[in-house]
Coordinates of C-alpha atoms in Angstrom, one line a residue:
Chain A
M1 CA 76.3 37.3 -34.4
A2 CA 78.7 35.8 -32.0
L3 CA 80.9 38.3 -30.3
D4 CA 83.8 38.1 -27.9
D5 CA 82.7 40.6 -25.3
D6 CA 85.9 40.8 -23.4
A7 CA 88.0 41.2 -26.7
E8 CA 85.7 44.1 -27.6
I9 CA 86.0 45.7 -24.3
A10 CA 89.7 45.3 -24.3
A11 CA 90.0 47.1 -27.6
L12 CA 88.2 50.1 -26.2
P13 CA 90.1 53.5 -25.9
Q14 CA 90.5 55.4 -22.7
F15 CA 87.5 57.5 -22.1
D16 CA 87.1 60.9 -20.3
A17 CA 83.8 59.8 -18.8
I18 CA 81.3 56.9 -18.6
C19 CA 77.6 57.3 -18.0
D20 CA 76.6 53.9 -16.7
T21 CA 73.1 52.6 -16.7
V22 CA 74.0 48.7 -16.3
N23 CA 76.4 48.3 -13.5
G24 CA 77.4 44.8 -12.6
E25 CA 80.4 43.0 -14.1
T26 CA 80.3 45.2 -17.2
I27 CA 81.2 48.5 -15.3
G28 CA 84.0 46.6 -13.5
K29 CA 85.6 45.9 -16.9
L30 CA 84.9 49.2 -18.3
L31 CA 86.6 51.1 -15.4
L32 CA 89.9 50.0 -16.9
H33 CA 89.0 52.2 -19.8
L34 CA 88.3 55.3 -17.9
K35 CA 91.1 57.8 -17.6
T36 CA 92.5 58.5 -14.2
G37 CA 90.7 61.6 -13.0
G38 CA 87.9 60.9 -15.4
A39 CA 84.2 61.0 -14.4
L40 CA 81.8 58.2 -13.8
G41 CA 78.1 58.9 -13.5
S42 CA 75.9 56.0 -12.5
T43 CA 72.1 55.5 -12.1
L44 CA 72.5 52.3 -10.0
G45 CA 74.7 53.5 -7.2
E46 CA 78.5 53.6 -7.0
P47 CA 80.2 50.7 -8.6
V48 CA 82.5 48.6 -6.3
G49 CA 86.2 49.8 -6.7
A50 CA 85.5 52.9 -8.7
K51 CA 86.7 55.5 -6.2
Q52 CA 90.0 53.5 -5.8
R53 CA 90.7 53.9 -9.3
G54 CA 91.0 57.7 -8.9
V55 CA 88.0 58.7 -10.8
K56 CA 85.2 61.1 -9.9
V57 CA 82.1 59.1 -9.0
T58 CA 78.5 60.6 -9.1
A59 CA 75.7 58.3 -8.1
I60 CA 72.5 60.0 -9.7
R61 CA 69.3 60.5 -7.7
T62 CA 66.9 62.0 -10.0
R63 CA 65.5 65.4 -9.1
P64 CA 62.6 67.4 -10.5
D65 CA 63.8 70.2 -13.0
P66 CA 60.8 71.6 -14.9
A67 CA 63.1 73.9 -17.2
R68 CA 65.2 70.9 -18.1
L69 CA 62.2 68.8 -18.6
S70 CA 60.6 71.4 -20.9
Q71 CA 63.7 71.5 -23.1
L72 CA 63.8 67.7 -23.3
A73 CA 59.9 67.5 -24.2
I74 CA 60.6 70.1 -26.9
A75 CA 63.4 67.8 -28.3
A76 CA 60.9 64.9 -28.2
A77 CA 58.3 67.0 -30.0
D78 CA 60.8 67.9 -32.7
G79 CA 61.9 64.2 -33.1
R80 CA 65.4 64.9 -32.0
L81 CA 65.0 62.8 -28.9
V82 CA 63.2 59.4 -29.2
V83 CA 61.9 57.5 -26.1
P84 CA 59.9 54.7 -27.7
V85 CA 56.7 53.4 -26.0
Q86 CA 56.1 49.6 -26.2
R87 CA 52.5 49.6 -25.1
A88 CA 49.8 51.4 -23.1
F89 CA 47.6 49.6 -20.7
P90 CA 44.3 50.6 -18.8
L91 CA 45.1 51.4 -15.1
E92 CA 43.1 48.4 -14.0
Q93 CA 45.4 46.1 -16.0
G94 CA 48.4 47.4 -13.9
A95 CA 49.6 43.9 -13.0
D96 CA 49.8 42.9 -16.8
A97 CA 51.6 46.2 -17.4
F98 CA 54.2 45.7 -14.8
R99 CA 54.9 42.1 -16.1
L100 CA 55.6 43.4 -19.5
A101 CA 57.5 46.5 -18.3
R102 CA 60.1 44.5 -16.4
Q103 CA 60.9 42.1 -19.3
D104 CA 64.4 42.8 -20.6
G105 CA 64.5 44.9 -23.7
V106 CA 61.1 46.3 -23.5
A107 CA 60.5 50.1 -24.2
K108 CA 58.4 52.2 -21.9
V109 CA 55.2 50.8 -20.7
L110 CA 52.2 53.3 -20.0
L111 CA 49.2 53.2 -17.7
M112 CA 46.3 55.1 -19.0
P113 CA 43.3 55.7 -16.7
Q114 CA 40.8 56.5 -19.6
L115 CA 41.8 53.5 -21.7
P116 CA 39.0 51.0 -21.8
S117 CA 39.8 47.6 -20.3
T118 CA 40.5 44.8 -22.9
D119 CA 39.8 41.1 -22.7
R120 CA 42.9 39.1 -22.2
Chain B
M1 CA 38.9 58.3 -7.7
K2 CA 40.4 55.0 -8.9
A3 CA 44.0 54.1 -8.6
L4 CA 46.3 51.2 -8.8
I5 CA 47.1 50.4 -5.2
A6 CA 49.8 48.3 -3.8
T7 CA 48.6 46.6 -0.7
A8 CA 51.9 45.0 0.6
Y9 CA 55.4 44.3 -0.6
G10 CA 55.6 41.3 -3.2
D11 CA 54.9 40.8 -6.6
V12 CA 52.2 42.2 -8.9
Q13 CA 49.5 40.1 -7.3
N14 CA 49.7 42.8 -4.6
L15 CA 48.5 45.5 -7.0
E16 CA 44.8 46.2 -7.0
F17 CA 42.6 48.6 -9.0
A18 CA 40.6 50.1 -6.3
E19 CA 39.2 53.3 -4.9
A20 CA 41.6 55.7 -3.3
A21 CA 41.2 59.1 -1.6
E22 CA 40.8 62.1 -3.7
P23 CA 44.1 64.3 -3.7
N24 CA 43.8 67.9 -2.7
A25 CA 46.0 70.9 -3.9
A26 CA 47.5 73.0 -1.4
A27 CA 48.6 76.7 -2.1
G28 CA 51.7 75.7 -4.1
D29 CA 50.3 72.6 -5.7
V30 CA 48.9 71.6 -9.0
K31 CA 46.4 68.9 -9.4
I32 CA 46.1 67.1 -12.9
Q33 CA 43.8 64.7 -14.6
V34 CA 46.3 62.0 -15.4
H35 CA 46.2 61.1 -19.1
A36 CA 49.2 58.6 -18.9
A37 CA 51.8 57.5 -16.4
S38 CA 54.9 55.4 -17.2
I39 CA 56.2 52.4 -15.4
N40 CA 59.8 52.7 -14.3
P41 CA 62.2 50.1 -12.8
L42 CA 61.9 52.0 -9.6
D43 CA 58.3 50.9 -9.3
W44 CA 58.7 47.2 -9.3
K45 CA 61.9 47.6 -7.3
L46 CA 59.8 49.5 -4.6
L47 CA 57.1 46.9 -4.8
S48 CA 59.5 44.1 -4.2
G49 CA 60.7 45.9 -1.0
Y50 CA 63.8 47.6 -2.2
G51 CA 63.1 50.9 -0.2
R52 CA 62.4 48.9 3.1
G53 CA 64.0 50.8 6.0
T54 CA 64.9 53.8 3.9
S55 CA 63.2 57.2 3.0
M56 CA 61.6 55.2 0.1
E57 CA 59.7 52.8 2.5
L58 CA 56.2 52.3 1.3
H59 CA 53.3 52.7 3.8
F60 CA 50.4 50.6 2.6
P61 CA 48.0 51.1 0.9
A62 CA 50.4 52.8 -1.4
I63 CA 50.2 54.3 -5.0
L64 CA 53.2 53.8 -7.0
G65 CA 54.1 55.8 -10.0
R66 CA 56.8 58.5 -10.5
D67 CA 55.9 60.3 -13.5
A68 CA 53.0 61.4 -15.6
S69 CA 51.3 63.5 -18.2
G70 CA 47.7 65.1 -18.2
E71 CA 45.7 68.2 -18.1
V72 CA 45.6 70.7 -15.1
L73 CA 42.4 70.6 -13.2
E74 CA 43.2 73.0 -10.5
V75 CA 46.1 75.1 -9.1
G76 CA 46.7 76.2 -5.6
A77 CA 46.4 80.0 -4.7
N78 CA 50.1 80.7 -4.9
V79 CA 50.6 79.1 -8.4
K80 CA 51.0 81.5 -11.3
S81 CA 53.1 79.4 -13.8
L82 CA 50.1 77.1 -14.7
R83 CA 46.4 77.2 -15.1
A84 CA 43.5 74.8 -15.5
G85 CA 43.5 73.3 -18.9
D86 CA 47.3 73.3 -19.4
R87 CA 48.8 70.1 -20.8
V88 CA 51.6 69.2 -18.6
L89 CA 54.3 66.4 -17.9
G90 CA 56.1 65.8 -14.5
F91 CA 57.9 63.9 -12.0
A92 CA 55.6 63.3 -9.2
L93 CA 54.5 60.6 -6.6
G94 CA 51.6 58.3 -6.9
T95 CA 51.0 58.8 -10.5
F96 CA 49.2 55.5 -11.0
A97 CA 45.9 57.1 -10.5
E98 CA 43.1 59.0 -12.1
R99 CA 44.3 62.3 -10.5
V100 CA 47.5 63.3 -8.9
V101 CA 48.8 66.5 -7.1
A102 CA 52.3 67.8 -6.9
V103 CA 54.1 71.1 -6.3
A104 CA 53.9 73.4 -9.3
S105 CA 57.6 73.1 -9.8
A106 CA 57.2 69.4 -10.6
W107 CA 55.4 70.2 -13.8
A108 CA 56.3 71.4 -17.2
K109 CA 54.0 72.3 -20.2
V110 CA 53.7 69.8 -23.0
P111 CA 54.7 71.2 -26.3
P112 CA 51.8 71.5 -28.8
K113 CA 53.3 69.0 -31.1
L114 CA 53.9 66.3 -28.5
D115 CA 51.0 64.0 -27.6
L116 CA 50.2 63.3 -24.0
A117 CA 51.0 59.7 -24.1
A118 CA 54.5 60.2 -25.6
A119 CA 55.1 63.0 -23.0
A120 CA 54.3 60.5 -20.1
A121 CA 57.3 58.3 -21.2
L122 CA 59.6 61.1 -20.7
P123 CA 59.9 62.7 -17.1
M124 CA 61.8 60.1 -15.1
V125 CA 64.0 58.7 -17.9
A126 CA 64.5 62.3 -19.5
L127 CA 65.6 63.8 -16.2
T128 CA 67.6 60.8 -15.1
G129 CA 69.4 60.7 -18.4
A130 CA 70.1 64.5 -18.6
Q131 CA 71.3 64.5 -15.0
L132 CA 73.5 61.5 -15.8
A133 CA 75.2 63.4 -18.7
D134 CA 75.4 66.5 -16.6
S135 CA 77.1 64.6 -13.8
V136 CA 80.2 63.9 -16.0
E137 CA 80.1 67.4 -17.4
A138 CA 79.9 66.5 -21.0
K139 CA 81.4 69.0 -23.2
P140 CA 83.2 69.5 -26.5
G141 CA 86.6 67.5 -26.8
M142 CA 85.3 64.9 -24.2
S143 CA 84.8 61.2 -25.1
V144 CA 81.9 59.8 -23.3
L145 CA 80.8 56.2 -23.2
V146 CA 77.2 55.6 -22.4
T147 CA 76.2 52.1 -21.4
G148 CA 72.7 50.7 -22.0
A149 CA 72.4 53.3 -24.7
V150 CA 69.2 51.9 -26.2
G151 CA 67.4 52.1 -22.8
G152 CA 65.2 55.1 -22.1
V153 CA 67.8 56.7 -19.7
G154 CA 70.8 55.8 -22.0
R155 CA 69.0 57.3 -25.1
V156 CA 68.7 60.5 -23.2
A157 CA 72.2 60.5 -21.9
V158 CA 73.5 59.9 -25.4
F159 CA 71.3 62.8 -26.7
V160 CA 72.2 65.3 -23.9
A161 CA 76.0 64.5 -24.2
K162 CA 76.0 64.7 -27.9
T163 CA 74.2 68.0 -27.7
A164 CA 76.8 69.2 -25.2
G165 CA 79.4 68.6 -28.0
A166 CA 81.0 65.4 -26.6
T167 CA 82.0 62.5 -28.7
V168 CA 79.6 59.8 -27.6
W169 CA 80.1 56.0 -27.7
A170 CA 76.9 54.1 -27.4
G171 CA 77.3 50.8 -25.7
V172 CA 74.5 48.2 -26.3
R173 CA 74.0 44.5 -26.2
A174 CA 75.1 42.2 -29.0
E175 CA 71.6 41.6 -30.3
Q176 CA 71.0 45.3 -30.4
R177 CA 74.0 46.0 -32.6
R178 CA 72.8 45.3 -36.0
Q179 CA 69.8 47.8 -35.6
R180 CA 72.3 50.5 -34.4
A181 CA 75.0 50.1 -37.0
H182 CA 75.1 53.9 -37.5
W183 CA 76.3 54.5 -34.0
V184 CA 80.0 55.0 -33.3
L185 CA 80.5 51.9 -31.5
T186 CA 78.5 49.1 -30.1
T187 CA 79.8 46.4 -27.7
S188 CA 78.3 43.5 -26.0
W189 CA 77.5 42.8 -22.5
P190 CA 75.2 40.7 -20.4
S191 CA 71.7 41.7 -19.6
M192 CA 71.1 44.2 -16.9
T193 CA 70.2 42.6 -13.7
M194 CA 67.6 43.9 -11.2
P195 CA 65.8 42.8 -8.2
R196 CA 62.6 41.3 -9.4

């Protein structure tokens, strides 16, 4: 399906907040759709030009939080939160696992020490 | 014990499956038998040299891996929250190994209905996504756009922001749109780029 990206972005409303996990050119365009005084959270550092737009920017550095993790694990157990797994590899095939994991669009890749090694 | 050991900065050819020192649990620590650990973008970024000159500098030989699930083998003398045999998941360092040690506060119990492999996929993306949604103080009445909404972190951010009562707009790539037609909005953007 052919889409005009810029036209779609231009049609967006003004948001109160953006949670960004992609950064790059995309966030630069989306910043125009964040209200003045709005909030921008990012997992990839502070986007260029964000603060100049009068928005509150938070660059996330993940920290341990077992209580929160426990809540999220319960949501996953109940099926309310789904984090798909693409494939599990034995620990000794770590290089293969890394090659797969870093491909675009691949879900989580696991390393399992007790998984028997497989022929490639 | 065996571990996946990074021998130098570079690509995956610098990962070796080899013998590593057995980790020991101090008074506040918990040692687990790793059932599964998940690969996160940070792992290949660190291997490529992303953390050079920072607090994330690797000291070789280094064991990568930031999250894991497994069974508690032993707990330090001061640990009351967990005991041997508990199934746990957590956010730790050096998890691409047969066993790993981290402070007790790094670990949470795995709910009975969740298998350990599925649990291993969670810690890094779940905490990152939740803390991302928290950072914008998602609440009822707010409109929140989440980019990369089918990625692990994005999915969790969508879930947490929706649970907090916000109206969530899920941004995905063009080719992902058809599969996510039930979402409020999808839009198109280029692939995420990362150091490789």
